[in-house]
CSV table of C-alpha atoms and ligand atoms in Angstrom, one decimal:
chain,number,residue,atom,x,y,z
A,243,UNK,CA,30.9,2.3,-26.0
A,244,UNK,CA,31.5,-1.1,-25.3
A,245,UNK,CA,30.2,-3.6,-28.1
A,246,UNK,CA,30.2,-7.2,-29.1
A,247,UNK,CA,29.9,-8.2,-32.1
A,248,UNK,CA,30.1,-11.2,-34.7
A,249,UNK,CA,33.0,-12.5,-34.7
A,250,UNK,CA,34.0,-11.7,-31.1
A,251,UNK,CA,32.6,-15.6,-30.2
A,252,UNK,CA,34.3,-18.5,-32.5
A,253,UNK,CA,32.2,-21.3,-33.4
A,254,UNK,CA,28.6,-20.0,-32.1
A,255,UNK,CA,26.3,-17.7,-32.1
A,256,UNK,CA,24.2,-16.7,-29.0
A,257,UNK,CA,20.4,-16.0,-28.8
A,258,UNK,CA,17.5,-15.1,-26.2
A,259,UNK,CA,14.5,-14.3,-26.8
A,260,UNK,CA,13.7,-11.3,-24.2
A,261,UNK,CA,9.8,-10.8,-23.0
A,262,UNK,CA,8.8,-7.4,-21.4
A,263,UNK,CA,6.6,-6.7,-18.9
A,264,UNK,CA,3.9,-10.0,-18.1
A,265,UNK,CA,3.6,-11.0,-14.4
A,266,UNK,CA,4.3,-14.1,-13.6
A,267,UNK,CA,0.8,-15.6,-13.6
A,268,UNK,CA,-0.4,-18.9,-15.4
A,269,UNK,CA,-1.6,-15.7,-18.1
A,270,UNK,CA,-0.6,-12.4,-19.1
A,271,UNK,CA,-2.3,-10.9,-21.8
A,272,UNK,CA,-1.7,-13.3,-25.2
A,273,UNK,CA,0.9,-14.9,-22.9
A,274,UNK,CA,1.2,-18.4,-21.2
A,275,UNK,CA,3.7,-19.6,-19.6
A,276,UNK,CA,3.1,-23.3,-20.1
A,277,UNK,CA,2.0,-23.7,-23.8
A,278,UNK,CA,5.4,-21.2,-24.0
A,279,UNK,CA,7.7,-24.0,-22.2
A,280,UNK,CA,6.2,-26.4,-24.0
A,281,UNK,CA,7.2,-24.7,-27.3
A,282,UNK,CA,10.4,-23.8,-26.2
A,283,UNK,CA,10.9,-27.7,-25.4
A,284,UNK,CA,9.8,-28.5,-28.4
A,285,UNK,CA,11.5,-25.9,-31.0
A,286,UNK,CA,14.5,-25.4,-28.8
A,287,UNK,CA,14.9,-21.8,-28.0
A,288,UNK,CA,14.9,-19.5,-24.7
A,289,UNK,CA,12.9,-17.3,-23.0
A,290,UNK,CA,14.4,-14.5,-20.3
A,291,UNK,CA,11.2,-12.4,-18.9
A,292,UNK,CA,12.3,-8.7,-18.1
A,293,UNK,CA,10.4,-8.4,-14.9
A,294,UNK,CA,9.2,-5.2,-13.1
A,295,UNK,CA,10.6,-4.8,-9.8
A,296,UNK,CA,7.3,-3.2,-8.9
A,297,UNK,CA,5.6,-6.5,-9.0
A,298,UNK,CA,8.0,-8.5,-6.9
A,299,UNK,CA,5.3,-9.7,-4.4
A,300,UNK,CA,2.7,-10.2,-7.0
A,301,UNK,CA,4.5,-13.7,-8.3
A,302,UNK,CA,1.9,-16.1,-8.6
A,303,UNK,CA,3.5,-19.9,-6.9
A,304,UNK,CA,3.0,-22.2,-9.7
A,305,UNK,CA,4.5,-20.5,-11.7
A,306,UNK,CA,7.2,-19.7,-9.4
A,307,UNK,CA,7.4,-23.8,-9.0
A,308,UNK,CA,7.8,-23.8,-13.0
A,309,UNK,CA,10.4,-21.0,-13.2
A,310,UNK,CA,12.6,-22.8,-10.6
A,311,UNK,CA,12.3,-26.4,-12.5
A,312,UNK,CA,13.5,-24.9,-15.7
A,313,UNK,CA,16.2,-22.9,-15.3
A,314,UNK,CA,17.2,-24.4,-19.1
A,315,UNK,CA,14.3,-22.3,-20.6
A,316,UNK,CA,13.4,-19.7,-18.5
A,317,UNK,CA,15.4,-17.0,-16.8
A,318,UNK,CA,14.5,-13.1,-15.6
A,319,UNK,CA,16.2,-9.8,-15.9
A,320,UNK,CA,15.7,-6.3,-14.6
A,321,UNK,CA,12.8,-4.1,-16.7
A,322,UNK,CA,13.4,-0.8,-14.7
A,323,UNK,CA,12.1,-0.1,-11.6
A,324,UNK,CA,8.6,1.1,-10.9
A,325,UNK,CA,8.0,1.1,-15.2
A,326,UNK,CA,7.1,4.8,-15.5
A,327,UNK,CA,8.0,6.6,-18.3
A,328,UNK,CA,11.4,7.8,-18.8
A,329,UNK,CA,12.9,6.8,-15.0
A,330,UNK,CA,16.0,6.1,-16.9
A,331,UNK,CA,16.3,8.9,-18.7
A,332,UNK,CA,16.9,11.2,-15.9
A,333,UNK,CA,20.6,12.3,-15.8
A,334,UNK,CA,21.0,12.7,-12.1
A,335,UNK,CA,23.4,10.0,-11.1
A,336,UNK,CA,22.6,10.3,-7.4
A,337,UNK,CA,18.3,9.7,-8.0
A,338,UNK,CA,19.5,6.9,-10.6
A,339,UNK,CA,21.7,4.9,-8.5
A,340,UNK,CA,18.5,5.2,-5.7
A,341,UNK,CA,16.4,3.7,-8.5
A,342,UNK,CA,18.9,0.7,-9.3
A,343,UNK,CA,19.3,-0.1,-5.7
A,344,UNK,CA,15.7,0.0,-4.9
A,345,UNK,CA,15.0,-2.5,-8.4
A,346,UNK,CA,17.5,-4.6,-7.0
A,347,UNK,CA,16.5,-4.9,-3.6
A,348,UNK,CA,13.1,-5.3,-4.8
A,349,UNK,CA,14.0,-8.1,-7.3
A,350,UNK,CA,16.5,-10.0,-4.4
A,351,UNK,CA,12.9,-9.3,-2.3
A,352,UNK,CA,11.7,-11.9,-5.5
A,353,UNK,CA,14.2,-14.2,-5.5
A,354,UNK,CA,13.6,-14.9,-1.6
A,355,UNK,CA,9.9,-15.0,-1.8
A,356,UNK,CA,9.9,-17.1,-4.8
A,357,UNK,CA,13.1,-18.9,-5.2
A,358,UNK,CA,13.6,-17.3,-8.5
A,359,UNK,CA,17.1,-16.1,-9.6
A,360,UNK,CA,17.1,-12.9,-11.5
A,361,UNK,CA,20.4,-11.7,-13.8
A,362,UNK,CA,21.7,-7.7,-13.2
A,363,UNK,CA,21.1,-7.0,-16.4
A,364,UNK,CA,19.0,-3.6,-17.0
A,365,UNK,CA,15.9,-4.0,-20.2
A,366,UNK,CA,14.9,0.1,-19.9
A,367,UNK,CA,11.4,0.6,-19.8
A,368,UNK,CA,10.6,1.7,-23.4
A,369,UNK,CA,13.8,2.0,-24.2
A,370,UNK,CA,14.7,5.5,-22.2
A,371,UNK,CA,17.9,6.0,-20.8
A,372,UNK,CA,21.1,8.5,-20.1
A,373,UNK,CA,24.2,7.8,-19.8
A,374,UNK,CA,24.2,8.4,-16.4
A,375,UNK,CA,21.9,5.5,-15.9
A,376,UNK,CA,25.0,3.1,-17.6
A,377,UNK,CA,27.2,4.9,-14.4
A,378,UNK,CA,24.2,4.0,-12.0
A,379,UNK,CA,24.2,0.3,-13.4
A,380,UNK,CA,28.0,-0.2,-13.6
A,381,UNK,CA,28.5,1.5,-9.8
A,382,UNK,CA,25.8,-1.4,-8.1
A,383,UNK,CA,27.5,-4.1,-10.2
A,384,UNK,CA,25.0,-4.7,-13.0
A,385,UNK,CA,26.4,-7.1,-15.7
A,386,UNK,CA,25.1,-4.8,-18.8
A,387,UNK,CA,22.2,-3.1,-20.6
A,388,UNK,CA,20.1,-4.1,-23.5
A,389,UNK,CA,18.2,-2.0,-25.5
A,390,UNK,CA,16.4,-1.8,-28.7
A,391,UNK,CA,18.4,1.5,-29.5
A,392,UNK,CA,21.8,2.8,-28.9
A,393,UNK,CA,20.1,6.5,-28.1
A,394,UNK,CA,20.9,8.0,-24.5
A,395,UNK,CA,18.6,11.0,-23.9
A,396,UNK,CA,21.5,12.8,-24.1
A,397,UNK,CA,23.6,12.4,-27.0
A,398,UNK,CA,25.9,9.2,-28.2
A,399,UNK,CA,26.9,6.7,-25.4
A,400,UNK,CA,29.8,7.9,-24.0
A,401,UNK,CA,29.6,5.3,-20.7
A,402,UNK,CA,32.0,2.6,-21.1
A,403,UNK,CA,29.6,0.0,-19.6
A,404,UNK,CA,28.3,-2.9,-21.5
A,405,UNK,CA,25.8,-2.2,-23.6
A,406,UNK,CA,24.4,-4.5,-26.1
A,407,UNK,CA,21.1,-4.3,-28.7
A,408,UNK,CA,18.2,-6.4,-29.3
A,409,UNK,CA,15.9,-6.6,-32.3
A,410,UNK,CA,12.5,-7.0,-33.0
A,411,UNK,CA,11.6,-10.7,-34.8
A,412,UNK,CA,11.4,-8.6,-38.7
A,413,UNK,CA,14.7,-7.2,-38.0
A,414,UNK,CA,16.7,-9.8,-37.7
A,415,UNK,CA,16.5,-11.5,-41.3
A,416,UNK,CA,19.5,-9.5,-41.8
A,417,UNK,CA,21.1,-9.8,-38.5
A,418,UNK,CA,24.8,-10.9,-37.9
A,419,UNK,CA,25.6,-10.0,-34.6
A,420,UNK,CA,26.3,-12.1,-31.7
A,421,UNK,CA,24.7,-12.3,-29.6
A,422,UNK,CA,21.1,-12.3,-31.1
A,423,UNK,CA,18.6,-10.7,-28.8
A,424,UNK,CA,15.3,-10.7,-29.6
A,425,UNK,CA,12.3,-8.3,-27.9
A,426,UNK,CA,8.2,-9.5,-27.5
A,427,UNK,CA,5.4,-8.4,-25.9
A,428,UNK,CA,2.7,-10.8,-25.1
A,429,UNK,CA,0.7,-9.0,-28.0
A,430,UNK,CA,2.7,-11.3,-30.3
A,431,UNK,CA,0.6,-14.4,-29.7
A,432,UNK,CA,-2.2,-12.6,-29.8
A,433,UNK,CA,-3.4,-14.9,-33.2
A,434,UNK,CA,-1.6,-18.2,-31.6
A,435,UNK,CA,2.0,-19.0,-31.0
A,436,UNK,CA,3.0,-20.3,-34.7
A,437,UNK,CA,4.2,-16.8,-35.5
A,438,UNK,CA,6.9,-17.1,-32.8
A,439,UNK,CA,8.3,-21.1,-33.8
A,440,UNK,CA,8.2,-20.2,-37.7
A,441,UNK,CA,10.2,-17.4,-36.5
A,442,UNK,CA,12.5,-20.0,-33.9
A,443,UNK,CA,12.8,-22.8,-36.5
A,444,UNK,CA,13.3,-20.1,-39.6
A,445,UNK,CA,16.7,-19.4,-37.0
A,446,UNK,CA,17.9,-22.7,-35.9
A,447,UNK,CA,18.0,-23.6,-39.5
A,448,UNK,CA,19.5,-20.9,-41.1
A,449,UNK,CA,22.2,-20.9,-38.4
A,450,UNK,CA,23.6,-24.1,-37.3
A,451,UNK,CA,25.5,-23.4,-34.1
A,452,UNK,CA,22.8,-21.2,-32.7
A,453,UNK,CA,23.1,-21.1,-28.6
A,454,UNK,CA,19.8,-20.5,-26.6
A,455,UNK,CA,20.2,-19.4,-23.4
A,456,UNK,CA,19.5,-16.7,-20.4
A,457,UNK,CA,20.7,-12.9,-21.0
A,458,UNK,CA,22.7,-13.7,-18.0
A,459,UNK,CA,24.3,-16.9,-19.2
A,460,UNK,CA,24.6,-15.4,-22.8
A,461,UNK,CA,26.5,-11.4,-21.4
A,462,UNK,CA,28.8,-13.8,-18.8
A,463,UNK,CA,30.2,-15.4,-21.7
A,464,UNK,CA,31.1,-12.2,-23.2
A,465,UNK,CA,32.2,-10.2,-20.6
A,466,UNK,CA,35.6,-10.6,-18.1
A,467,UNK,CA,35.3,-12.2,-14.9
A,468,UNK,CA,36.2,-9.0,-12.8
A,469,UNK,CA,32.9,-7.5,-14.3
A,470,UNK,CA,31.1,-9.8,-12.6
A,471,UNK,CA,32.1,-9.8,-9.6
A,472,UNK,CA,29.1,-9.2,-7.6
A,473,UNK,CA,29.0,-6.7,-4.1
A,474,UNK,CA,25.4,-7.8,-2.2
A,475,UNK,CA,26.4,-6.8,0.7
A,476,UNK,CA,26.8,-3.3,-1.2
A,477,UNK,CA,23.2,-3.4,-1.9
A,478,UNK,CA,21.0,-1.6,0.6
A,479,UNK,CA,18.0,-3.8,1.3
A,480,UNK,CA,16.7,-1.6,3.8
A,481,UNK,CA,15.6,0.6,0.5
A,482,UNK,CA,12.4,-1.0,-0.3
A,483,UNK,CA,10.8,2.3,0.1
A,484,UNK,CA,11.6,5.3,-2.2
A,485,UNK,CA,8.8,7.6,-3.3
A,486,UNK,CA,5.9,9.5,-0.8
A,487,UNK,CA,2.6,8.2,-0.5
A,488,UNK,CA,1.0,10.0,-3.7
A,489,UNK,CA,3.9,8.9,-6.0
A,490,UNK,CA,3.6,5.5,-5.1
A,491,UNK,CA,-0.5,5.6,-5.4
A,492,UNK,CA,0.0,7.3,-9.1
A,493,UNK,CA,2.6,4.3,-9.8
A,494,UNK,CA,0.3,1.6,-8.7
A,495,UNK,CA,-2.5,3.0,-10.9
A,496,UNK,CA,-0.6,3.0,-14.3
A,497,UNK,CA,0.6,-0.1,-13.2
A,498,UNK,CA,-3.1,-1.7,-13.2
A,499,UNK,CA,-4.0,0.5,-15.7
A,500,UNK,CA,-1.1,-1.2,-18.2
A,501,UNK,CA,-2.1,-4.7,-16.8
A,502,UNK,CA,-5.9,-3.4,-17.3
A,503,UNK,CA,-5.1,-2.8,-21.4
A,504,UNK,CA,-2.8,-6.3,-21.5
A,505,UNK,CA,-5.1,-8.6,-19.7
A,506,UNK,CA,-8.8,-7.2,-20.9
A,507,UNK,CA,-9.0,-3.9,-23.7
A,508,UNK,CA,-5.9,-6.5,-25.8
A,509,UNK,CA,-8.0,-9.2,-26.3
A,510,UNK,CA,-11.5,-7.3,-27.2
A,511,UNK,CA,-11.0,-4.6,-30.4
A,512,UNK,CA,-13.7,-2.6,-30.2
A,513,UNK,CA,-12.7,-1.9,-26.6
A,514,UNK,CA,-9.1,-1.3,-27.3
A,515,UNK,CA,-10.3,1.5,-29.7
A,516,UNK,CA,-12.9,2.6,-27.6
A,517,UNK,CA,-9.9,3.6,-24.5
A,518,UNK,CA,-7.7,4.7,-27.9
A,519,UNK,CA,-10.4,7.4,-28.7
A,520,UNK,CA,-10.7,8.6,-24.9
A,521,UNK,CA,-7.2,8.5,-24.7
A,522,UNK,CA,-6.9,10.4,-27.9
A,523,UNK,CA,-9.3,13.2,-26.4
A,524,UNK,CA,-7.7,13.6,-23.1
A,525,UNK,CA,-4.9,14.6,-24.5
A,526,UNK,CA,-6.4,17.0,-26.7
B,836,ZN,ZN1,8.1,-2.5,-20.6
């Protein structure tokens, strides 16, 4: 397994913070985009959204506008593909490399539509992944992987593709490492956004030659130049469609159904228990 860690960089120390899942709408759950630039402006620190591929024609333009005027704070990576559970943790190498070329084609899709650059860097959706998946990622010229845990489904990471961790804000008192990448959900503001600059300033104070920038920017200083040397034309664009008609309907519905819980159930407690209970007794 490839690492990088403190000590690898001389006089600085690199940080992100990484935001899973939100559309890009003017909200998303606890989330806005705005009041986020404007802290980020203000505290000095960086925001890279792990987008869903799924939603790549579901960009709202103003914020597309606001992504593509501040390429200084905001930048997006790869969250998986369609976001169902464990579609990295299969260890079929040809059905992974199908889902890599079909996020990518779907997040290029993005980038015409909306203008908005996105870095080949692979966030797996919670966390689930193979080492097959690293071969998938390395074979259509991804740049890396971040996870919150060094655990393949199967085993200890034998691949010899980048791989780096990230850390939830109460874990890294303690951390070291270089780069410093740190995971959110939109639940995080949920009581206003003071939680996350205490957090920011806490960091830029205790370490002077803290970096902020994009996953991208942040992985391209670490790795060689002949790992990222992109292949488009490699990439099939044709691919857009993968799955049958019931797959894809299934897919769309816990898609709506996440975006359902973030947008509406979040912000209103006795609802969000209410679906918790149901939930609890359908799976009884
Ligand atoms: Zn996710």
């Amino acid at each position: 397994m490839r690492r990088y860690d403190a000590g690898m960089q001389s006089e600085f120390h690199h940080a992100s913070i990484i935001i899973d899942d939100p559309l890009l709408r003017e909200n998303y759950g606890f989330l806005n985009y705005r009041k986020l630039l404007n802290l980020m402006d203000k505290h000095n620190f960086f925001t890279t959204i792990a987008f869903i591929p799924f939603n790549y024609n579901r960009t709202d333009k103003r914020i597309a506008t606001l992504f593509r005027e501040r390429p200084d704070r905001f930048s997006l990576c790869v969250h998986g593909c369609d976001h169902v559970k464990g579609e990295f943790g299969r260890t079929d190498l040809n059905y992974l490399d199908n889902k890599v070329k079909l996020a990518t084609a779907r997040m290029i899709e993005h980038e015409k539509r909306m203008g908005i650059p996105f870095d080949r860097i692979m966030v797996f959706p919670q966390g689930i992944f193979s080492n097959a998946a690293l071969e998938a990622l390395k074979k259509n010229n991804y740049l890396a992987a971040v996870n919150t845990e060094a655990m393949p489904v199967d085993g200890h990471i034998s691949s010899t593709f980048p791989f780096y961790l990230r850390y939830k804000p109460e874990d890294v008192a303690d951390c070291v490492s270089d780069p410093i990448f740190i995971v959110l959900h939109h639940d995080y503001f949920k009581n206003g956004y003071e939680r996350l600059t205490d957090f920011v300033d806490e960091l830029n104070t205790r370490s002077k030659n803290l970096k902020w920038g994009s996953l991208g920017n942040i992985v391209r200083s670490f790795v060689s130049a002949n790992e990222v040397d992109y292949n488009p034309a490699g990439i099939d664009l044709s691919g857009l469609k993968f799955h049958g008609y019931k797959e894809n309907v299934k897919i769309l519905f816990r898609r709506h159904a996440s975006e359902f819980r973030d947008n509406y159930l979040c912000k209103n407690d006795f609802l969000l228990n209410c679906a918790k209970q149901v939930k609890n007794l359908i799976s009884k």
